[in-house]
Short mmCIF file of C-alpha atoms in Angstrom, two decimals:
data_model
loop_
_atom_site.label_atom_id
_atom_site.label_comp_id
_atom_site.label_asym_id
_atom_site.label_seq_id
_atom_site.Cartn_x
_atom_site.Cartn_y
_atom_site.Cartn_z
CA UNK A 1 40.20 7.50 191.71
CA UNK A 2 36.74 9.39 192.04
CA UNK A 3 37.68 11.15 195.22
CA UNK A 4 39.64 14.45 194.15
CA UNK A 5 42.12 14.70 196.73
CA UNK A 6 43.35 11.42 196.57
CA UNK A 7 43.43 11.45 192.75
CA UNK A 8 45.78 14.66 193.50
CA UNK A 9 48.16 12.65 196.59
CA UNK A 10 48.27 9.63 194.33
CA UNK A 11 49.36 10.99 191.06
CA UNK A 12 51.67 13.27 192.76
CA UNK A 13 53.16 9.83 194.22
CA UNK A 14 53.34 8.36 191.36
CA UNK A 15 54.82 11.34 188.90
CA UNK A 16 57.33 11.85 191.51
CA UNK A 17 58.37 8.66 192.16
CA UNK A 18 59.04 8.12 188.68
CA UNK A 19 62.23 9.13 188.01
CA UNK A 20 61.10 11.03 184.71
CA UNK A 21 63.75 13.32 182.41
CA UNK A 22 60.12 15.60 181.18
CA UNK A 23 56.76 15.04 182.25
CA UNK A 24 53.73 16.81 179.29
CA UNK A 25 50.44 17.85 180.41
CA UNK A 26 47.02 18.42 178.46
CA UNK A 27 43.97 20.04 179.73
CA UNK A 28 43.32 21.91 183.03
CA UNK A 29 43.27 19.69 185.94
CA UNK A 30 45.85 17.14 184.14
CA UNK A 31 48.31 19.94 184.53
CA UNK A 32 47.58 21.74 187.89
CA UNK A 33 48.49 17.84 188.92
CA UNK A 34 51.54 17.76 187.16
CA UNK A 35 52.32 21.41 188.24
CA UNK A 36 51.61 20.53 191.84
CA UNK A 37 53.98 17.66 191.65
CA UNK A 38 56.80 19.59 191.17
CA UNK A 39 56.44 21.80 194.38
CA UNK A 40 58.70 21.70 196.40
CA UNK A 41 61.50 20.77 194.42
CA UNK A 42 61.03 18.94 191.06
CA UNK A 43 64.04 17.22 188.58
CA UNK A 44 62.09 17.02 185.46
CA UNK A 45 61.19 19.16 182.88
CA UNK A 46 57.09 20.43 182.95
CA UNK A 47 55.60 20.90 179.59
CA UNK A 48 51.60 21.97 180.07
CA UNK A 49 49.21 22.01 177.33
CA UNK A 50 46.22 24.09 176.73
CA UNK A 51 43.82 22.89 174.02
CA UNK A 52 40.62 25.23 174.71
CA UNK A 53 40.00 28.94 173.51
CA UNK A 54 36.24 28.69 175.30
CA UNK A 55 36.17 32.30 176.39
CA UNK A 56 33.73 31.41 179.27
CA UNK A 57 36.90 30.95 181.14
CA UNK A 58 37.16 34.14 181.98
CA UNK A 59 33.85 33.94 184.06
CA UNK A 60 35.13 31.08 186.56
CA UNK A 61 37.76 31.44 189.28
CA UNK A 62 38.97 28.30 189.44
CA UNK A 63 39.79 27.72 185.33
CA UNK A 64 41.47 31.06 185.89
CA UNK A 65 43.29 29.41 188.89
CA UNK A 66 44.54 26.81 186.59
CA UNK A 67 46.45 28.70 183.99
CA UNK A 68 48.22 31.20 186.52
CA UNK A 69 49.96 27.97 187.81
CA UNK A 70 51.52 27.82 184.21
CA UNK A 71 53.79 30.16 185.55
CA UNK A 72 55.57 27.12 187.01
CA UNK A 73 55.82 25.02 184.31
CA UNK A 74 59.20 25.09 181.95
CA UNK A 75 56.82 25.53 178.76
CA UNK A 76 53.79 26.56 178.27
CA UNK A 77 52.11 25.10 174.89
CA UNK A 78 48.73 25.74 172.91
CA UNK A 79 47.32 24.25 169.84
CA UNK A 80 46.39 27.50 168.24
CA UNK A 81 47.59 31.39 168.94
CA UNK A 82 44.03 32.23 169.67
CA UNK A 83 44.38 29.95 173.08
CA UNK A 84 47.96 31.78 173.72
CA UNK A 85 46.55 35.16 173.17
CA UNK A 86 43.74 33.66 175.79
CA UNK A 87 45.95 32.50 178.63
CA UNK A 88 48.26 35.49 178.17
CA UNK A 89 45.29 37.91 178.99
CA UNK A 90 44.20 35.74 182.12
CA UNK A 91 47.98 35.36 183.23
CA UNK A 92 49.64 38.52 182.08
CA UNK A 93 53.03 38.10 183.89
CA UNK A 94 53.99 34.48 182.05
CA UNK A 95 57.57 34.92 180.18
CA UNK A 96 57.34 35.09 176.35
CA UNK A 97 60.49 33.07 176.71
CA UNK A 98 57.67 29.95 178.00
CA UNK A 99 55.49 30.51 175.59
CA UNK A 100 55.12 27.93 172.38
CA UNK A 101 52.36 27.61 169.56
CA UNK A 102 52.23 24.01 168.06
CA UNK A 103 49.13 22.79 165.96
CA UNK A 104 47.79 19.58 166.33
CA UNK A 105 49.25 16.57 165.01
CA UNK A 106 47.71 14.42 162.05
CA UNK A 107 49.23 11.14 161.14
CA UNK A 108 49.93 11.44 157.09
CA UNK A 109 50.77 8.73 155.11
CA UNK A 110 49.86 6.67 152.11
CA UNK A 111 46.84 5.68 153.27
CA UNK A 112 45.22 9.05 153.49
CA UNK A 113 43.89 8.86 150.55
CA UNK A 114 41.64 11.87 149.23
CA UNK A 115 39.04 11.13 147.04
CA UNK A 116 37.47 14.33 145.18
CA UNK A 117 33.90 13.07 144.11
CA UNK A 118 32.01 16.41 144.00
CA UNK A 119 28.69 16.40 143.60
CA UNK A 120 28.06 12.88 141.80
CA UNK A 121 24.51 12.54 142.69
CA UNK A 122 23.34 15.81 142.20
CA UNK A 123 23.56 16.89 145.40
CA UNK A 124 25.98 19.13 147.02
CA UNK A 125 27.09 17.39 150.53
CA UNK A 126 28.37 19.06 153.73
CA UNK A 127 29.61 16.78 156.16
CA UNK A 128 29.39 18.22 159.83
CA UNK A 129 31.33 16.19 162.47
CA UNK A 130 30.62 17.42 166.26
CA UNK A 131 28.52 16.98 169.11
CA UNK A 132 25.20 18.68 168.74
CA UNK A 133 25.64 21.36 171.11
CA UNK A 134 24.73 25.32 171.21
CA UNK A 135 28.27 25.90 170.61
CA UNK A 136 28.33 24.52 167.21
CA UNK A 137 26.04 26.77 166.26
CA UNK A 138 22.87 24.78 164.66
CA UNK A 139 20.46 27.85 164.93
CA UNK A 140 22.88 30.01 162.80
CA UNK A 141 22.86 27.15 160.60
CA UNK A 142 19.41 26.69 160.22
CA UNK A 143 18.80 30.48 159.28
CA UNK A 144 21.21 30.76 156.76
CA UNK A 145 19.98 27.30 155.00
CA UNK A 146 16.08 29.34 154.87
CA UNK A 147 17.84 32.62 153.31
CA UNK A 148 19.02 30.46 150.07
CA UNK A 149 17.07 30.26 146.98
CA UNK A 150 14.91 27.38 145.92
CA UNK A 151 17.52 25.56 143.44
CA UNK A 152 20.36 26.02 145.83
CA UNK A 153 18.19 24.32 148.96
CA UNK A 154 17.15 22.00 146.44
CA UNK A 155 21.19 20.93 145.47
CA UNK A 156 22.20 20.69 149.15
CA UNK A 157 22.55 17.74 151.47
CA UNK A 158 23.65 18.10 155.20
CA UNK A 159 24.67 15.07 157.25
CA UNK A 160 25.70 16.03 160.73
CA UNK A 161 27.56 13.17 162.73
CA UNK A 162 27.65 13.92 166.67
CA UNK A 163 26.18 13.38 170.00
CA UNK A 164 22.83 14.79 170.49
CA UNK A 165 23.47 16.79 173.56
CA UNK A 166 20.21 18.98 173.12
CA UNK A 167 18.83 21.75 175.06
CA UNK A 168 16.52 24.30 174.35
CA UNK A 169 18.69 25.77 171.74
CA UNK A 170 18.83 22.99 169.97
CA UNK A 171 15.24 22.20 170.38
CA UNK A 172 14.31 25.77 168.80
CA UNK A 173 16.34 24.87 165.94
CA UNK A 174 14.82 21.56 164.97
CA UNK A 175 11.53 23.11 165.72
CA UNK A 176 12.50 25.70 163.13
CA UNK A 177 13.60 23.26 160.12
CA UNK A 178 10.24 21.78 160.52
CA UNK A 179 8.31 24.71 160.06
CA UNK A 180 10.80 25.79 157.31
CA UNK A 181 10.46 22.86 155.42
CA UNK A 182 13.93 21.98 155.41
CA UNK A 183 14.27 18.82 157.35
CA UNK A 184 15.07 17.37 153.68
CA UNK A 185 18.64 19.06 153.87
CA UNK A 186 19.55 18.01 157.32
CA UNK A 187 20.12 14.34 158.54
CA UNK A 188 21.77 13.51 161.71
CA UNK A 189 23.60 10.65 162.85
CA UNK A 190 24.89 9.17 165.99
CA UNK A 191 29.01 9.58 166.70
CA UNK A 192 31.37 7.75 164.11
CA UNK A 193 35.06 6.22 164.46
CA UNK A 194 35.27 6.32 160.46
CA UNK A 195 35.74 9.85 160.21
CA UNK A 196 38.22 9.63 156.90
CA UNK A 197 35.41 7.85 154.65
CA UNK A 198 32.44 10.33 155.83
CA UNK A 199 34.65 13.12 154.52
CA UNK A 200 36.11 11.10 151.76
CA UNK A 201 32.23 10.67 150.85
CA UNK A 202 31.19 14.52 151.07
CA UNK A 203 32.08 17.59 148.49
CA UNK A 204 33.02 19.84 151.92
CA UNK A 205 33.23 19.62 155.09
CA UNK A 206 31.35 22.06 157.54
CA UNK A 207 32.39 24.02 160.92
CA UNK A 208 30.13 27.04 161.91
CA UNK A 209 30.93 26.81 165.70
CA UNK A 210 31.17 30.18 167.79
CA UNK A 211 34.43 28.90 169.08
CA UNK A 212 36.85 26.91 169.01
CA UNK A 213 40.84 25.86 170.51
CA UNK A 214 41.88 24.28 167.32
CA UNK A 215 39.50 22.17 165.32
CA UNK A 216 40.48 18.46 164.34
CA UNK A 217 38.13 17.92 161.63
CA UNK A 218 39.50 21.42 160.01
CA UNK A 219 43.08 19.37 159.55
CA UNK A 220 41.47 16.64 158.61
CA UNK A 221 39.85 18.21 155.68
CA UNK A 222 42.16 19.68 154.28
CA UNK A 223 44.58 16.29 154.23
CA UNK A 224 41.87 14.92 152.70
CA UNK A 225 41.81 17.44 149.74
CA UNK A 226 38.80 18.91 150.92
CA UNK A 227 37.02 22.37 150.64
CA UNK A 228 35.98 23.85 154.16
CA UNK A 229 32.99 26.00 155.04
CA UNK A 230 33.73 27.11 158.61
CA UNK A 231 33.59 30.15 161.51
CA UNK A 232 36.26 32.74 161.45
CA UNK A 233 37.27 31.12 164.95
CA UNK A 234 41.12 30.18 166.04
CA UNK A 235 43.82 30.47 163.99
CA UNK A 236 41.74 29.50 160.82
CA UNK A 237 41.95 33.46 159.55
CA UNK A 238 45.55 33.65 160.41
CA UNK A 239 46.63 29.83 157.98
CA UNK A 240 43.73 29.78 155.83
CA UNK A 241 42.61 31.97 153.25
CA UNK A 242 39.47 32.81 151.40
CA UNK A 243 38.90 31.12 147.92
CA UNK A 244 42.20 29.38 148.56
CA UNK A 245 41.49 26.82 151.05
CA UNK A 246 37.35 27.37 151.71
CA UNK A 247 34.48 29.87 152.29
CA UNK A 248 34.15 31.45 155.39
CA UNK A 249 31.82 33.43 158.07
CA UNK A 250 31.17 35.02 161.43
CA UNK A 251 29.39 32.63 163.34
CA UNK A 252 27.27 35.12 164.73
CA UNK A 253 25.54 36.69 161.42
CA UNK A 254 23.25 34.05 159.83
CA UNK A 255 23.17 36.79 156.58
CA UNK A 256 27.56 35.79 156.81
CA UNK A 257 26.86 31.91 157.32
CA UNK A 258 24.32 32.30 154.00
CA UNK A 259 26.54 34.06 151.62
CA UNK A 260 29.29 31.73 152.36
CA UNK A 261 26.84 28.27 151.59
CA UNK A 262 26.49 30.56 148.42
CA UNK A 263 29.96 30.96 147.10
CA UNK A 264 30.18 27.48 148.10
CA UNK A 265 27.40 26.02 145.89
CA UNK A 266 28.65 28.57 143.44
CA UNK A 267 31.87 27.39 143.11
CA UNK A 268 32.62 24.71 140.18
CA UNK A 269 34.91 21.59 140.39
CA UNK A 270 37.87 22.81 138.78
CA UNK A 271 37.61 25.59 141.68
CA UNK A 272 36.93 22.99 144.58
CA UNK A 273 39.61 20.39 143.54
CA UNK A 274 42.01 23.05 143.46
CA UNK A 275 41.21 24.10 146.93
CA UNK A 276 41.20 20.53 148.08
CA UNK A 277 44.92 20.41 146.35
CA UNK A 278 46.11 23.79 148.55
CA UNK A 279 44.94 22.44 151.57
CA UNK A 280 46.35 19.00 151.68
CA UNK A 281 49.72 20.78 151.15
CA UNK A 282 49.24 23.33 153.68
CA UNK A 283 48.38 20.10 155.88
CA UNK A 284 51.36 18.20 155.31
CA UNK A 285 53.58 21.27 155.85
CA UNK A 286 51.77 22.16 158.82
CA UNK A 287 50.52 18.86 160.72
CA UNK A 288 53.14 16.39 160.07
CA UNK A 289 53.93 14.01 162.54
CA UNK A 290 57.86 14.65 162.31
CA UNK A 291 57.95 18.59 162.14
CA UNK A 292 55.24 18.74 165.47
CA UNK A 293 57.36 16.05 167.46
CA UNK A 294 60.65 17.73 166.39
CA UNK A 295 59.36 21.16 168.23
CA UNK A 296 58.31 18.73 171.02
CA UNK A 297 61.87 17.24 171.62
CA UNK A 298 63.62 20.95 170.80
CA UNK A 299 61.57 22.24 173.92
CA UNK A 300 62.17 18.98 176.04
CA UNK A 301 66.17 19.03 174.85
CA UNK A 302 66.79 22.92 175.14
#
């Protein structure tokens, strides 16, 4: 339904005529819906989900709007303690008691299979798996790439799978590998489904983003035994450490983004496998399908 206010009466209809024991909610309209179809009365139990930290919310009134209505729901839930920490600055009075942290969930099983294949041609390969957008931080990128030395620009492949959403940012970046010479590292290719084999195919897998709610394609590395190279964004500072599961850096600081490429091409395979190791059992401990749907049905039963 493209009209708003009828998308509003008719979902309201339709959750309340349902006869539902718990209704779950992601994003911001999805849940001021489900919010407003409890009032006056309601017989279910609300669960709303927040799954951005984009601290532009801040700036707009009516994505401010949205997360004071939590205040209705039974539980409040976010996919990382930096998006908690968000909403509980925007909507100081919501009871800790409402209040729940539970990752993402990844489905494990046999057939996630890692495969640890650093460097076999010669190269050192970052995967990169987002849209290209200012957020994720291509500029930053780009710098840091120039500060290396010869033989490490020379060992390093970068194949960025996304959207091409550009903009002037964007534009000044590509404009920038030219006249650095280093359109040899990047390559860029449209959106893929296959996610598993492009980072089953690369030696780490790359986030510099200046934010983030919780990234995917984080969890997905490291159930795939791989290294990460990302942005001190989310929770990745609070579960993951440095040398233990990846190399890290302030998005912001190109001279941060640089030295971390370095201890990355540093680093030898014993190192990198044993990362890859750490993080696919932080992953299963983490992001298991039974342990994040047992916290579901503990909030929906308590």
């Amino acid at each position: 339904e493209p009209n708003y206010l009828k998308r509003l009466i008719k979902m309201r209809k339709f959750i309340r005529g349902g006869k539902y024991d718990s209704v779950l909610a992601f994003l911001e309209a999805p849940c001021f819906i489900a919010t407003l179809s409890g009032f006056p009365f309601r017989n279910w139990k609300l669960v709303v989900g927040e799954r951005s930290a984009d601290p532009n919310v801040f700036s707009s009134l009516k994505r401010r709007f949205y997360r004071w209505n939590h205040i209705f729901a039974d539980y409040l839930v976010t996919n990382s303690q930096t998006n908690l920490d968000l909403v509980k600055k925007i909507n100081p009075i919501i009871p800790e008691r409402k209040c729940r942290v539970i990752y993402n969930m990844l489905m494990i099983d046999d057939t996630t299979t890692p495969a640890n294949s650093f460097s076999l041609n010669g190269k050192f390969k970052i995967v990169i798996l987002a849209n290209q957008r200012k957020l994720k931080n291509l500029n930053g990128l780009v710098d840091a790439v120039s500060m290396l030395s010869e033989n490490d620009k020379n060992r390093l492949q970068i194949d960025w799978y996304g959207e091409r959403l550009m903009n002037d940012y964007d534009e000044e970046a590509l404009k920038k590998m030219k006249n650095l010479g280093l359109e040899g590292i990047f390559t860029f290719h449209e959106p893929i489904k296959d996610v598993e084999v492009k980072i089953n195919e690369s030696d780490a897998v790359g986030l510099f983003s200046h934010y983030e709610g919780f990234p995917n394609v984080i969890c997905e590395a490291m159930i795939l035994e791989k290294p990460v190279i990302c942005s001190k964004v989310s929770d990745i500072p609070v579960i993951l450490k440095e040398n233990e599961n990846g190399f890290f850096c302030n998005p912001g600081d190109s001279n941060s983004i640089s030295d971390a490429l370095k201890k990355l091409l540093a680093a030898d395979k014993k190192h990198l496998k044993k990362i890859g190791n750490t993080n696919r059992n932080l992953a299963i401990k983490l992001f298991n399908k039974e342990s994040i749907i047992e916290k579901y049905l503990k909030l929906l039963n308590n």
